[in-house]
Amino acid sequence: MLDLIIRNGTIVDGTGMPGYLGDVGIKDGKIVASGSISETASLEIDAVGKTVSPGFIDPHTHFDAQLLWDGRAKPAIEHGITTIVPGNCSLSLAPLRAKHRMKLVGMFNQIEEMPIKAFEEGVEWDWETFEEFLTRIKKDLTINVAPLVGHSVLRLWVMGDDSMQRTANEEELGRMQDLLRECLRNGAIGMSTSFVDMDETLQPVPSRYADQQELHALCEVLGEFNRVLQIVHEFYDADITLARIDQLAEISLKYKITTTFSPLFVNVTANDSVNRVMARVDEQFKRGARVWPQVQTRPIDISFCFEVPSLLFIRLPSWYQIMRFGSHDDIKAAFKDEGKRKQLVAEAKTMSPIWDGLVLRQVDSDANQHFVGKTLAEIAATRNTSTIDTMIDLSIEEDLQAHFLSLNMGHTDNDAVGNLLTNPRVHLGASDGGAHILSFSTYGDTGYLFSQFVRNCKALTVEEAVKKITLDTANIWGMNNRGLLHPGYAADVTIFDAEQIDRGEEYYVQDVPGGGSRYVRDSVGIDTVIIGGEIAYRQGEYTKSAIGSIIPGA
Amino acid sequence: MDDDIETYLSYLGLLRIIRRKKRMATIKATRTSIFPKGGDTWESIALRELPDMASKEAISILQSWNLHVFMRPAAAKDSTRAGNPILPSDVIFVAPPQA
Ligand SMILES: [Zn+2]
């Protein structure tokens, strides 16, 4: 007698081989049979007309904070994701001394746009070590978590304030190595570092003060445990990216570890840069190095309102300054002040083409409802004013609660992106799930993979797409016994309608502790999600029974 | 005829070995860059990497090759790095972009 049998679905097993009609049997959290199963089970799921695949794995997320109040990492599971990798880009929530908590909250707020209030009201700070943090999130965990430990927090633990001042000395290097060893021993899947991020005072994060010697010392430890190095690099510049690829390749070859860098975007104006990057990746793979570029499926869309600082304004210092450091009233006052407004308008003109195409996506007042869905250029024409002035006026009228959407800011060339996704040396997934919650929805990239690149562009088959986000990801990260529907593998399973699977429309929802909001997307076409042999989500409903694991596990 | 085939085959084998050696040993040259040493400044990098150039000229050419560092807001006044935007983890180009 088995625990669960999924009957008569099209089994797309993760290998990339053609799907076939059959049953999948589960017992004690593991796949025990596939094909024809004559046994019975205490629970059977009818999957006629559906595709049955291994659970999807999202390798680039920042769900660290959310896991403290939501062990499902909503809405990841309903998009078919059964395993997430948090702790990317040099930031994790452990190990962290009590006295450094607010420093790290500042960094999370700046880099991942996680509201400070959410930490104040949603988080009971009852951990310091990595082990204590994992114990804490395991109390109520549905999704599997393969956590990275952040280089910046290792530095902060060992060096305190000096972590943002200088390189480490020999003694500090030794302590950082020991600390990393302890994290890896307790279940970290690797370490993340950043060469670009800034803290809340716009100073470089601690990892950027590390020299080569320090990075190598830490990667030597990753080698001892055969674990992964993730970096976020200067993705806006191809020459620097090539230098980073070479740096990672040397590390990969020397310590025999997997490295991965993110993000890699297709840039329409500099299309050649992706080709140069991939040519270098190819060269380094041929030498035996493992240097995986992470590519996301979705185009870059940015949503914003003036209540919170937005990435879109990062190149406009006067705007960013007031959004980042000004209060609600300061921002409104600046908009109303004639001189200040003139300066803002002049500065915004340097990015002129963007504003015309902005779409008004949400307002509170009845008076402006009829503008929702229109571009600023269209609204400006009816109001006889400029687009930038329209954006400012609407924001004043809506008490800063006018939401704008900038569509297709990059990574929009579907043929080029599709082509890139099919490359066997491209690692699919840089969703940033759980981060940038005030700029765009970081959920639904897997649905978009199928709707856009399987059904629409036909760049990949269903089988190839499934392999990319299951077995390939598990292999790259060394997640043993995940990513295949073969006997002995963990019973993480996603059942979906291959003709329907998609991401839903983006919307703004207030569900972050402390009264915070975020942009999310529902899933389309996902029927059932099974984690560790238990149903975590079925036909629109979450259940309580599934328990997530820590991968690789303590 | 047999000799010819033998020569031809060994030639093929040789070619294969040469090809493999080439693949292992050479990797296309990209734009030359360095990682800074502890406490490096524009001046110290210029002195070390562009020794044949007058210091002032070398510094300004280095800065123009490394706008990603040069244009960065300088460190806070009370920082030990005050006045020096270079970070130990930076990539610093010591050659112009390749044509
Ligand atoms: Zn990230």
XYZ file of C-alpha atoms in Angstrom, chain A residues 90-108 111 125 127-128 149-168 172 175-177 179-180 191-193 199-200 204-210 214 218:
63
model
C 25.840 38.374 -0.119
C 22.847 38.716 2.237
C 21.390 36.119 4.580
C 19.731 36.575 7.963
C 22.293 34.405 9.733
C 24.769 34.185 11.265
C 23.920 37.529 12.828
C 24.795 38.952 16.227
C 21.987 40.741 18.071
C 23.841 44.049 17.887
C 24.008 43.910 14.071
C 20.329 43.234 13.460
C 19.336 46.740 12.493
C 22.382 47.101 10.249
C 21.300 44.048 8.278
C 17.682 45.204 8.199
C 18.946 48.429 6.606
C 20.756 46.456 3.928
C 17.740 44.232 3.212
C 18.847 46.092 -1.638
C 14.578 37.868 16.711
C 18.497 33.467 16.631
C 22.118 34.401 16.109
C 25.053 32.084 3.628
C 25.896 35.683 2.756
C 29.514 36.827 2.604
C 28.512 40.239 3.961
C 27.056 38.744 7.129
C 30.083 36.480 7.700
C 32.210 39.620 7.566
C 29.860 41.569 9.821
C 29.941 38.780 12.424
C 33.738 38.574 12.475
C 34.779 42.185 11.845
C 31.845 44.274 13.094
C 31.926 47.869 11.815
C 35.343 47.290 10.274
C 33.652 44.968 7.783
C 32.696 48.133 5.915
C 36.102 49.757 6.217
C 38.955 47.465 5.303
C 40.364 44.104 4.268
C 40.566 41.300 6.835
C 39.950 37.406 10.926
C 37.628 33.063 11.930
C 35.574 33.734 8.802
C 36.644 30.358 7.401
C 32.290 30.439 10.651
C 31.611 29.436 7.046
C 28.013 31.188 -0.057
C 26.884 34.298 -1.899
C 28.822 37.479 -2.489
C 23.663 49.558 2.062
C 20.995 51.961 3.268
C 29.221 49.429 -0.366
C 28.071 46.282 1.463
C 30.746 44.463 3.536
C 31.544 41.802 0.905
C 32.888 44.507 -1.390
C 35.690 45.279 1.060
C 37.055 41.764 0.663
C 39.665 36.599 1.398
C 36.352 31.262 1.738
